Amino acid sequence: MSLDEPVDIAFCRAIPKVELHAHLTGSITKPILQQIWDRRSNDPTFQVESPEVALGDGTGQDISAFFGHFNTYLYKLISDLPSLILATRAVLQAFQDDGVAYFELRTTPRSIGSHSPEDVIRAVLNVIDEWNAHERMSVGLILSIDQAKHDSATAMRIVDMATTLQKEGKAVVGVDLCGDPHNVPDVTIFRSAFQTAKQRGLGVVLHYAEVPASSTRPVLEEMLAWNPDRLGHVIHVPLDLRRQIIERGISVELCLTCNVLAGMLPSKASFDEHHFGEWWRATDQPRLSLGTDDVGVFGSMSSEEYLLAAKHFGLSRRDLIKLSRCALSGSLGDARRAIATLDRFEQSLKSS
């Protein structure tokens, strides 16, 4: 394997990658869902259709409608802790098998059966703690606040939960603002929660400028005032605010396949017109990462996102290594092991 050869999928899988924008439930693929269903289907009280029947193959379905159906089905299927634990392990394994060296996973705290949201998050963290102790991929967890479903009090409870867990030495690295961007409330109700998170040393990441409805200037300026560490999607951003993001050193998380398949880009643009190119070329050392968002819906792993970037924006093998380093600059957790892995990988190519 040489640095001077053309980029191919084998190289994209081999390079130690950084994944900073992946949702836990959205990253559960159909084979994982089938494993969970097979385990639960022997229980006569479990009345949920198999993934094969409920989801089909997605062919010909509107991606937005499929996304909603996928989420609804997930919460019916993963309605006990053993299923969530199985899914979490499987998601971590899939990303590690794809060559990811550093992984930040995000999830919205919710109750499952008699288990409180904190019980559920602790179950996920137990899987992550065990993983970090024995596996080569480093993992951190981000707790998400849903802008369409949560109020200010719930947001503050999630920040308090993240604070408590981080103080206990758990792998919580920050909090996120997510949720249906078409149903935008007055985002100022979340100001206190995110300012508190920042003051307490938690990382702050925000879904930002996803669709026109959530990209009005007052909303975008309000969220920038929270001093976020990273912004996700950053599609509908005015030029002057884009410059401000770059000047302030805020990292951006770009999701190629998600944005194209979901029709989130202006005029439903193609990969060639994705704003990745603008952010990549903005500075010599861009602070950006490629994210899969929801592999279970969009079907593209990290290696495939790297290949798309190379194909549509002319990135070389050296550029892809640089992309991994740029992504690491936006990590919220301990990335030393990933940096060492990337160093060894690059050195092996230079000496070959």
mmCIF file of C-alpha atoms in Angstrom:
data_model
loop_
_atom_site.group_PDB
_atom_site.id
_atom_site.type_symbol
_atom_site.label_atom_id
_atom_site.label_comp_id
_atom_site.label_asym_id
_atom_site.label_seq_id
_atom_site.Cartn_x
_atom_site.Cartn_y
_atom_site.Cartn_z
ATOM 1 C CA MET A 1 0.000 0.000 0.000
ATOM 2 C CA SER A 2 1.480 3.321 -1.133
ATOM 3 C CA LEU A 3 0.608 6.967 -0.634
ATOM 4 C CA ASP A 4 0.988 7.611 -4.366
ATOM 5 C CA GLU A 5 -1.623 5.131 -5.581
ATOM 6 C CA PRO A 6 -5.203 6.166 -6.420
ATOM 7 C CA VAL A 7 -7.725 6.130 -3.592
ATOM 8 C CA ASP A 8 -9.835 2.970 -3.422
ATOM 9 C CA ILE A 9 -12.209 1.438 -0.898
ATOM 10 C CA ALA A 10 -9.469 -0.823 0.512
ATOM 11 C CA PHE A 11 -7.391 2.218 1.455
ATOM 12 C CA CYS A 12 -10.435 4.008 2.857
ATOM 13 C CA ARG A 13 -11.140 1.033 5.108
ATOM 14 C CA ALA A 14 -7.503 0.740 6.172
ATOM 15 C CA ILE A 15 -6.925 4.357 7.163
ATOM 16 C CA PRO A 16 -7.603 5.042 10.884
ATOM 17 C CA LYS A 17 -10.696 7.225 10.688
ATOM 18 C CA VAL A 18 -12.532 9.561 13.050
ATOM 19 C CA GLU A 19 -16.335 9.458 13.376
ATOM 20 C CA LEU A 20 -17.848 12.369 15.310
ATOM 21 C CA HIS A 21 -21.437 12.481 14.028
ATOM 22 C CA ALA A 22 -23.293 9.203 14.522
ATOM 23 C CA HIS A 23 -26.560 8.593 16.370
ATOM 24 C CA LEU A 24 -26.785 5.338 18.304
ATOM 25 C CA THR A 25 -30.263 4.224 17.265
ATOM 26 C CA GLY A 26 -29.818 5.493 13.704
ATOM 27 C CA SER A 27 -26.606 3.477 13.396
ATOM 28 C CA ILE A 28 -28.336 0.150 14.031
ATOM 29 C CA THR A 29 -28.369 -1.724 10.735
ATOM 30 C CA LYS A 30 -30.969 -4.223 9.601
ATOM 31 C CA PRO A 31 -28.786 -7.289 10.372
ATOM 32 C CA ILE A 32 -28.434 -6.010 13.953
ATOM 33 C CA LEU A 33 -32.185 -5.404 14.152
ATOM 34 C CA GLN A 34 -32.739 -8.950 12.900
ATOM 35 C CA GLN A 35 -30.496 -10.326 15.661
ATOM 36 C CA ILE A 36 -32.540 -8.462 18.247
ATOM 37 C CA TRP A 37 -35.836 -9.599 16.752
ATOM 38 C CA ASP A 38 -34.666 -13.219 16.611
ATOM 39 C CA ARG A 39 -33.757 -13.055 20.295
ATOM 40 C CA ARG A 40 -37.113 -11.597 21.295
ATOM 41 C CA SER A 41 -39.477 -13.377 18.903
ATOM 42 C CA ASN A 42 -39.718 -16.490 21.111
ATOM 43 C CA ASP A 43 -41.593 -14.423 23.695
ATOM 44 C CA PRO A 44 -45.349 -14.772 22.911
ATOM 45 C CA THR A 45 -46.007 -11.316 24.426
ATOM 46 C CA PHE A 46 -43.610 -9.692 21.948
ATOM 47 C CA GLN A 47 -45.850 -8.505 19.119
ATOM 48 C CA VAL A 48 -43.456 -6.691 16.767
ATOM 49 C CA GLU A 49 -43.007 -7.486 13.084
ATOM 50 C CA SER A 50 -39.618 -8.658 11.858
ATOM 51 C CA PRO A 51 -37.344 -6.013 10.285
ATOM 52 C CA GLU A 52 -37.751 -7.816 6.955
ATOM 53 C CA VAL A 53 -41.497 -7.242 7.013
ATOM 54 C CA ALA A 54 -41.633 -3.885 8.797
ATOM 55 C CA LEU A 55 -38.869 -2.096 6.907
ATOM 56 C CA GLY A 56 -38.594 -3.954 3.613
ATOM 57 C CA ASP A 57 -35.511 -3.083 1.603
ATOM 58 C CA GLY A 58 -36.193 0.663 1.433
ATOM 59 C CA THR A 59 -36.403 0.548 -2.359
ATOM 60 C CA GLY A 60 -38.599 3.251 -3.824
ATOM 61 C CA GLN A 61 -39.404 4.770 -0.443
ATOM 62 C CA ASP A 62 -39.148 8.473 0.230
ATOM 63 C CA ILE A 63 -36.143 8.783 2.546
ATOM 64 C CA SER A 64 -37.917 11.188 4.941
ATOM 65 C CA ALA A 65 -40.902 8.871 5.276
ATOM 66 C CA PHE A 66 -38.596 5.869 5.695
ATOM 67 C CA PHE A 67 -36.611 7.737 8.367
ATOM 68 C CA GLY A 68 -39.749 8.329 10.426
ATOM 69 C CA HIS A 69 -40.901 4.739 10.006
ATOM 70 C CA PHE A 70 -37.428 3.471 10.928
ATOM 71 C CA ASN A 71 -37.399 5.480 14.165
ATOM 72 C CA THR A 72 -40.911 4.384 15.123
ATOM 73 C CA TYR A 73 -40.032 0.749 14.534
ATOM 74 C CA LEU A 74 -36.761 1.032 16.459
ATOM 75 C CA TYR A 75 -38.449 2.146 19.657
ATOM 76 C CA LYS A 76 -40.896 -0.753 19.444
ATOM 77 C CA LEU A 77 -38.154 -3.303 18.845
ATOM 78 C CA ILE A 78 -35.543 -1.969 21.260
ATOM 79 C CA SER A 79 -37.822 -1.737 24.252
ATOM 80 C CA ASP A 80 -35.697 -3.620 26.765
ATOM 81 C CA LEU A 81 -32.165 -3.111 28.081
ATOM 82 C CA PRO A 82 -30.702 -6.384 26.727
ATOM 83 C CA SER A 83 -31.687 -5.295 23.217
ATOM 84 C CA LEU A 84 -30.102 -1.873 23.679
ATOM 85 C CA ILE A 85 -26.914 -3.435 25.043
ATOM 86 C CA LEU A 86 -26.718 -5.858 22.119
ATOM 87 C CA ALA A 87 -27.291 -2.993 19.672
ATOM 88 C CA THR A 88 -24.652 -0.778 21.281
ATOM 89 C CA ARG A 89 -22.009 -3.510 21.122
ATOM 90 C CA ALA A 90 -22.894 -4.279 17.518
ATOM 91 C CA VAL A 91 -22.679 -0.618 16.476
ATOM 92 C CA LEU A 92 -19.257 -0.234 18.117
ATOM 93 C CA GLN A 93 -18.043 -3.416 16.440
ATOM 94 C CA ALA A 94 -19.257 -2.267 13.017
ATOM 95 C CA PHE A 95 -17.380 1.027 13.219
ATOM 96 C CA GLN A 96 -14.218 -0.592 14.532
ATOM 97 C CA ASP A 97 -14.376 -3.202 11.749
ATOM 98 C CA ASP A 98 -14.631 -0.301 9.297
ATOM 99 C CA GLY A 99 -11.322 1.091 10.541
ATOM 100 C CA VAL A 100 -12.555 3.844 12.841
ATOM 101 C CA ALA A 101 -9.932 4.644 15.481
ATOM 102 C CA TYR A 102 -11.813 7.329 17.416
ATOM 103 C CA PHE A 103 -15.598 7.339 17.761
ATOM 104 C CA GLU A 104 -18.019 9.745 19.414
ATOM 105 C CA LEU A 105 -21.496 8.264 19.584
ATOM 106 C CA ARG A 106 -24.547 10.299 20.559
ATOM 107 C CA THR A 107 -27.916 9.334 21.977
ATOM 108 C CA THR A 108 -30.953 10.995 23.544
ATOM 109 C CA PRO A 109 -31.665 9.830 27.119
ATOM 110 C CA ARG A 110 -35.028 8.048 27.322
ATOM 111 C CA SER A 111 -36.688 5.604 29.647
ATOM 112 C CA ILE A 112 -37.079 1.961 28.661
ATOM 113 C CA GLY A 113 -39.744 0.068 30.534
ATOM 114 C CA SER A 114 -39.189 0.643 34.241
ATOM 115 C CA HIS A 115 -35.657 1.940 33.641
ATOM 116 C CA SER A 116 -35.111 5.696 33.930
ATOM 117 C CA PRO A 117 -33.224 7.695 31.286
ATOM 118 C CA GLU A 118 -30.151 7.678 33.547
ATOM 119 C CA ASP A 119 -30.407 3.898 33.999
ATOM 120 C CA VAL A 120 -30.474 3.515 30.228
ATOM 121 C CA ILE A 121 -27.502 5.833 29.668
ATOM 122 C CA ARG A 122 -25.521 3.994 32.342
ATOM 123 C CA ALA A 123 -26.217 0.706 30.539
ATOM 124 C CA VAL A 124 -24.815 2.194 27.308
ATOM 125 C CA LEU A 125 -21.815 3.588 29.187
ATOM 126 C CA ASN A 126 -21.079 0.219 30.767
ATOM 127 C CA VAL A 127 -20.725 -1.198 27.259
ATOM 128 C CA ILE A 128 -18.489 1.719 26.242
ATOM 129 C CA ASP A 129 -16.323 1.446 29.380
ATOM 130 C CA GLU A 130 -15.763 -2.257 28.731
ATOM 131 C CA TRP A 131 -15.005 -1.491 25.095
ATOM 132 C CA ASN A 132 -12.446 1.216 25.908
ATOM 133 C CA ALA A 133 -10.668 -1.150 28.291
ATOM 134 C CA HIS A 134 -10.197 -3.954 25.767
ATOM 135 C CA GLU A 135 -10.598 -2.750 22.185
ATOM 136 C CA ARG A 136 -8.461 -0.588 19.908
ATOM 137 C CA MET A 137 -11.114 2.006 19.006
ATOM 138 C CA SER A 138 -11.577 4.819 21.564
ATOM 139 C CA VAL A 139 -15.221 5.745 22.230
ATOM 140 C CA GLY A 140 -16.914 8.736 23.863
ATOM 141 C CA LEU A 141 -20.628 9.360 24.426
ATOM 142 C CA ILE A 142 -22.559 12.577 23.768
ATOM 143 C CA LEU A 143 -25.976 13.074 25.387
ATOM 144 C CA SER A 144 -28.502 14.689 23.054
ATOM 145 C CA ILE A 145 -31.170 17.265 23.835
ATOM 146 C CA ASP A 146 -34.119 17.111 21.411
ATOM 147 C CA GLN A 147 -35.105 20.629 20.394
ATOM 148 C CA ALA A 148 -38.506 19.455 19.103
ATOM 149 C CA LYS A 149 -39.490 17.398 22.165
ATOM 150 C CA HIS A 150 -37.625 18.701 25.218
ATOM 151 C CA ASP A 151 -38.239 21.789 27.300
ATOM 152 C CA SER A 152 -35.689 23.859 29.190
ATOM 153 C CA ALA A 153 -36.080 21.825 32.388
ATOM 154 C CA THR A 154 -35.448 18.535 30.551
ATOM 155 C CA ALA A 155 -32.432 20.061 28.823
ATOM 156 C CA MET A 156 -30.949 21.071 32.172
ATOM 157 C CA ARG A 157 -31.576 17.590 33.597
ATOM 158 C CA ILE A 158 -29.614 16.101 30.701
ATOM 159 C CA VAL A 159 -26.754 18.548 31.316
ATOM 160 C CA ASP A 160 -26.800 17.614 35.014
ATOM 161 C CA MET A 161 -26.774 13.918 34.086
ATOM 162 C CA ALA A 162 -23.810 14.422 31.745
ATOM 163 C CA THR A 163 -21.973 16.373 34.448
ATOM 164 C CA THR A 164 -22.530 13.691 37.092
ATOM 165 C CA LEU A 165 -21.476 10.872 34.813
ATOM 166 C CA GLN A 166 -18.363 12.681 33.614
ATOM 167 C CA LYS A 167 -17.330 13.401 37.203
ATOM 168 C CA GLU A 168 -17.649 9.677 37.906
ATOM 169 C CA GLY A 169 -15.084 9.030 35.186
ATOM 170 C CA LYS A 170 -17.582 7.728 32.652
ATOM 171 C CA ALA A 171 -16.957 8.248 28.921
ATOM 172 C CA VAL A 172 -19.358 11.182 28.561
ATOM 173 C CA VAL A 173 -17.681 13.895 26.488
ATOM 174 C CA GLY A 174 -20.438 16.423 25.839
ATOM 175 C CA VAL A 175 -24.024 17.358 25.039
ATOM 176 C CA ASP A 176 -25.743 17.854 21.702
ATOM 177 C CA LEU A 177 -28.763 19.739 20.347
ATOM 178 C CA CYS A 178 -30.667 17.643 17.824
ATOM 179 C CA GLY A 179 -34.266 16.903 16.818
ATOM 180 C CA ASP A 180 -36.590 17.628 13.900
ATOM 181 C CA PRO A 181 -35.202 20.817 12.325
ATOM 182 C CA HIS A 182 -38.544 21.540 10.667
ATOM 183 C CA ASN A 183 -40.193 21.975 14.058
ATOM 184 C CA VAL A 184 -38.017 24.684 15.575
ATOM 185 C CA PRO A 185 -39.093 26.220 18.893
ATOM 186 C CA ASP A 186 -37.639 29.352 20.401
ATOM 187 C CA VAL A 187 -34.106 27.984 20.811
ATOM 188 C CA THR A 188 -33.386 30.575 23.483
ATOM 189 C CA ILE A 189 -35.094 28.204 25.940
ATOM 190 C CA PHE A 190 -31.972 26.016 25.682
ATOM 191 C CA ARG A 191 -29.493 28.851 26.198
ATOM 192 C CA SER A 192 -29.057 28.319 29.932
ATOM 193 C CA ALA A 193 -28.534 24.562 29.587
ATOM 194 C CA PHE A 194 -25.800 24.889 26.972
ATOM 195 C CA GLN A 195 -24.108 27.796 28.711
ATOM 196 C CA THR A 196 -24.068 25.720 31.893
ATOM 197 C CA ALA A 197 -22.636 22.753 30.009
ATOM 198 C CA LYS A 198 -19.867 24.959 28.648
ATOM 199 C CA GLN A 199 -19.084 26.391 32.082
ATOM 200 C CA ARG A 200 -18.812 22.874 33.505
ATOM 201 C CA GLY A 201 -16.304 21.797 30.881
ATOM 202 C CA LEU A 202 -18.627 19.616 28.832
ATOM 203 C CA GLY A 203 -18.226 19.631 25.075
ATOM 204 C CA VAL A 204 -21.029 21.398 23.195
ATOM 205 C CA VAL A 205 -22.089 20.181 19.747
ATOM 206 C CA LEU A 206 -25.107 21.458 17.849
ATOM 207 C CA HIS A 207 -27.075 20.380 14.811
ATOM 208 C CA TYR A 208 -26.846 23.634 12.884
ATOM 209 C CA ALA A 209 -28.435 25.102 9.737
ATOM 210 C CA GLU A 210 -29.809 21.747 8.572
ATOM 211 C CA VAL A 211 -32.857 23.104 6.705
ATOM 212 C CA PRO A 212 -34.062 26.646 5.900
ATOM 213 C CA ALA A 213 -36.650 26.558 8.712
ATOM 214 C CA SER A 214 -33.899 26.191 11.334
ATOM 215 C CA SER A 215 -31.489 28.557 9.610
ATOM 216 C CA THR A 216 -32.909 32.003 10.225
ATOM 217 C CA ARG A 217 -30.299 34.527 11.222
ATOM 218 C CA PRO A 218 -31.597 34.991 14.806
ATOM 219 C CA VAL A 219 -31.455 31.203 15.380
ATOM 220 C CA LEU A 220 -27.972 30.826 13.904
ATOM 221 C CA GLU A 221 -26.554 33.794 15.839
ATOM 222 C CA GLU A 222 -28.179 32.622 19.074
ATOM 223 C CA MET A 223 -26.597 29.180 18.781
ATOM 224 C CA LEU A 224 -23.174 30.601 17.928
ATOM 225 C CA ALA A 225 -23.400 32.652 21.111
ATOM 226 C CA TRP A 226 -23.355 29.389 23.097
ATOM 227 C CA ASN A 227 -19.690 28.944 22.050
ATOM 228 C CA PRO A 228 -20.090 25.462 20.565
ATOM 229 C CA ASP A 229 -17.108 23.194 20.003
ATOM 230 C CA ARG A 230 -18.624 21.640 16.882
ATOM 231 C CA LEU A 231 -21.508 22.231 14.496
ATOM 232 C CA GLY A 232 -23.256 19.471 12.544
ATOM 233 C CA HIS A 233 -24.363 19.704 8.890
ATOM 234 C CA VAL A 234 -23.835 23.527 8.507
ATOM 235 C CA ILE A 235 -25.712 23.589 5.202
ATOM 236 C CA HIS A 236 -27.648 26.865 5.060
ATOM 237 C CA VAL A 237 -25.040 29.193 6.553
ATOM 238 C CA PRO A 238 -24.571 32.797 5.320
ATOM 239 C CA LEU A 239 -21.060 33.600 4.120
ATOM 240 C CA ASP A 240 -20.272 36.006 6.970
ATOM 241 C CA LEU A 241 -21.282 33.439 9.609
ATOM 242 C CA ARG A 242 -19.252 30.788 7.815
ATOM 243 C CA ARG A 243 -16.228 33.062 8.079
ATOM 244 C CA GLN A 244 -16.956 33.596 11.772
ATOM 245 C CA ILE A 245 -17.133 29.831 12.370
ATOM 246 C CA ILE A 246 -13.745 29.380 10.690
ATOM 247 C CA GLU A 247 -12.129 32.314 12.500
ATOM 248 C CA ARG A 248 -13.352 31.035 15.876
ATOM 249 C CA GLY A 249 -11.935 27.581 15.218
ATOM 250 C CA ILE A 250 -15.274 25.817 15.553
ATOM 251 C CA SER A 251 -15.154 22.356 13.994
ATOM 252 C CA VAL A 252 -17.831 21.248 11.549
ATOM 253 C CA GLU A 253 -19.286 17.769 11.025
ATOM 254 C CA LEU A 254 -20.240 17.143 7.394
ATOM 255 C CA CYS A 255 -22.503 14.275 6.326
ATOM 256 C CA LEU A 256 -22.272 13.670 2.575
ATOM 257 C CA THR A 257 -24.620 10.734 2.000
ATOM 258 C CA CYS A 258 -27.197 11.875 4.544
ATOM 259 C CA ASN A 259 -27.424 15.376 3.059
ATOM 260 C CA VAL A 260 -27.737 14.154 -0.535
ATOM 261 C CA LEU A 261 -30.164 11.259 0.019
ATOM 262 C CA ALA A 262 -32.361 13.269 2.384
ATOM 263 C CA GLY A 263 -32.503 16.188 -0.061
ATOM 264 C CA MET A 264 -31.172 18.623 2.522
ATOM 265 C CA LEU A 265 -28.960 20.583 0.127
ATOM 266 C CA PRO A 266 -30.137 23.674 -1.790
ATOM 267 C CA SER A 267 -32.065 22.563 -4.886
ATOM 268 C CA LYS A 268 -31.413 18.959 -3.766
ATOM 269 C CA ALA A 269 -27.859 19.180 -5.090
ATOM 270 C CA SER A 270 -25.619 16.207 -5.855
ATOM 271 C CA PHE A 271 -22.414 15.045 -4.156
ATOM 272 C CA ASP A 272 -20.311 17.245 -6.457
ATOM 273 C CA GLU A 273 -22.152 20.333 -5.183
ATOM 274 C CA HIS A 274 -21.985 19.424 -1.500
ATOM 275 C CA HIS A 275 -20.528 22.156 0.715
ATOM 276 C CA PHE A 276 -17.712 19.829 1.827
ATOM 277 C CA GLY A 277 -15.558 21.370 -0.897
ATOM 278 C CA GLU A 278 -16.065 24.901 0.423
ATOM 279 C CA TRP A 279 -15.127 23.963 3.984
ATOM 280 C CA TRP A 280 -12.221 21.746 2.902
ATOM 281 C CA ARG A 281 -10.665 24.517 0.821
ATOM 282 C CA ALA A 282 -11.367 27.316 3.324
ATOM 283 C CA THR A 283 -8.028 27.032 5.164
ATOM 284 C CA ASP A 284 -4.808 25.020 5.045
ATOM 285 C CA GLN A 285 -5.864 23.134 8.176
ATOM 286 C CA PRO A 286 -9.669 22.901 8.039
ATOM 287 C CA ARG A 287 -11.422 21.882 11.229
ATOM 288 C CA LEU A 288 -13.872 19.359 9.834
ATOM 289 C CA SER A 289 -14.874 15.724 9.950
ATOM 290 C CA LEU A 290 -17.001 13.389 7.868
ATOM 291 C CA GLY A 291 -19.944 11.784 9.647
ATOM 292 C CA THR A 292 -22.243 8.897 8.770
ATOM 293 C CA ASP A 293 -25.171 10.314 10.800
ATOM 294 C CA ASP A 294 -27.452 7.258 10.524
ATOM 295 C CA VAL A 295 -25.950 4.171 8.868
ATOM 296 C CA GLY A 296 -29.167 2.227 9.427
ATOM 297 C CA VAL A 297 -31.026 4.677 7.215
ATOM 298 C CA PHE A 298 -28.461 5.932 4.715
ATOM 299 C CA GLY A 299 -26.330 2.786 4.435
ATOM 300 C CA SER A 300 -22.915 4.443 4.206
ATOM 301 C CA MET A 301 -20.098 3.629 6.629
ATOM 302 C CA SER A 302 -17.163 5.928 7.403
ATOM 303 C CA SER A 303 -14.921 4.344 4.778
ATOM 304 C CA GLU A 304 -17.555 4.969 2.125
ATOM 305 C CA GLU A 305 -17.841 8.612 3.162
ATOM 306 C CA TYR A 306 -14.058 8.953 2.773
ATOM 307 C CA LEU A 307 -14.272 7.360 -0.675
ATOM 308 C CA LEU A 308 -17.038 9.764 -1.702
ATOM 309 C CA ALA A 309 -14.917 12.734 -0.598
ATOM 310 C CA ALA A 310 -11.990 11.443 -2.643
ATOM 311 C CA LYS A 311 -14.138 10.759 -5.700
ATOM 312 C CA HIS A 312 -16.110 14.000 -5.801
ATOM 313 C CA PHE A 313 -13.520 16.457 -4.468
ATOM 314 C CA GLY A 314 -10.288 15.022 -5.829
ATOM 315 C CA LEU A 315 -8.756 14.030 -2.492
ATOM 316 C CA SER A 316 -5.576 11.949 -2.579
ATOM 317 C CA ARG A 317 -4.437 9.360 -0.066
ATOM 318 C CA ARG A 318 -2.395 12.070 1.651
ATOM 319 C CA ASP A 319 -5.481 14.268 1.781
ATOM 320 C CA LEU A 320 -7.498 11.522 3.457
ATOM 321 C CA ILE A 321 -4.847 11.100 6.137
ATOM 322 C CA LYS A 322 -4.968 14.874 6.611
ATOM 323 C CA LEU A 323 -8.764 14.616 6.863
ATOM 324 C CA SER A 324 -8.426 12.163 9.750
ATOM 325 C CA ARG A 325 -6.034 14.532 11.526
ATOM 326 C CA CYS A 326 -8.359 17.469 10.922
ATOM 327 C CA ALA A 327 -11.213 15.470 12.421
ATOM 328 C CA LEU A 328 -9.138 14.584 15.487
ATOM 329 C CA SER A 329 -8.599 18.288 16.141
ATOM 330 C CA GLY A 330 -12.326 18.505 16.894
ATOM 331 C CA SER A 331 -12.516 15.499 19.225
ATOM 332 C CA LEU A 332 -13.927 16.071 22.707
ATOM 333 C CA GLY A 333 -12.414 13.058 24.449
ATOM 334 C CA ASP A 334 -9.005 11.435 24.821
ATOM 335 C CA ALA A 335 -7.786 10.873 21.267
ATOM 336 C CA ARG A 336 -4.161 10.012 22.115
ATOM 337 C CA ARG A 337 -4.556 6.355 21.201
ATOM 338 C CA ALA A 338 -6.107 7.287 17.845
ATOM 339 C CA ILE A 339 -3.343 9.793 17.118
ATOM 340 C CA ALA A 340 -0.724 7.126 17.778
ATOM 341 C CA THR A 341 -2.579 4.681 15.517
ATOM 342 C CA LEU A 342 -2.730 7.249 12.720
ATOM 343 C CA ASP A 343 0.969 8.073 13.192
ATOM 344 C CA ARG A 344 1.910 4.413 12.836
ATOM 345 C CA PHE A 345 -0.284 4.002 9.771
ATOM 346 C CA GLU A 346 1.213 7.019 8.002
ATOM 347 C CA GLN A 347 4.754 5.979 8.888
ATOM 348 C CA SER A 348 4.171 2.490 7.503
ATOM 349 C CA LEU A 349 3.097 3.999 4.180
ATOM 350 C CA LYS A 350 6.073 6.341 4.008
ATOM 351 C CA SER A 351 8.507 3.500 4.648
ATOM 352 C CA SER A 352 6.889 1.089 2.176
#
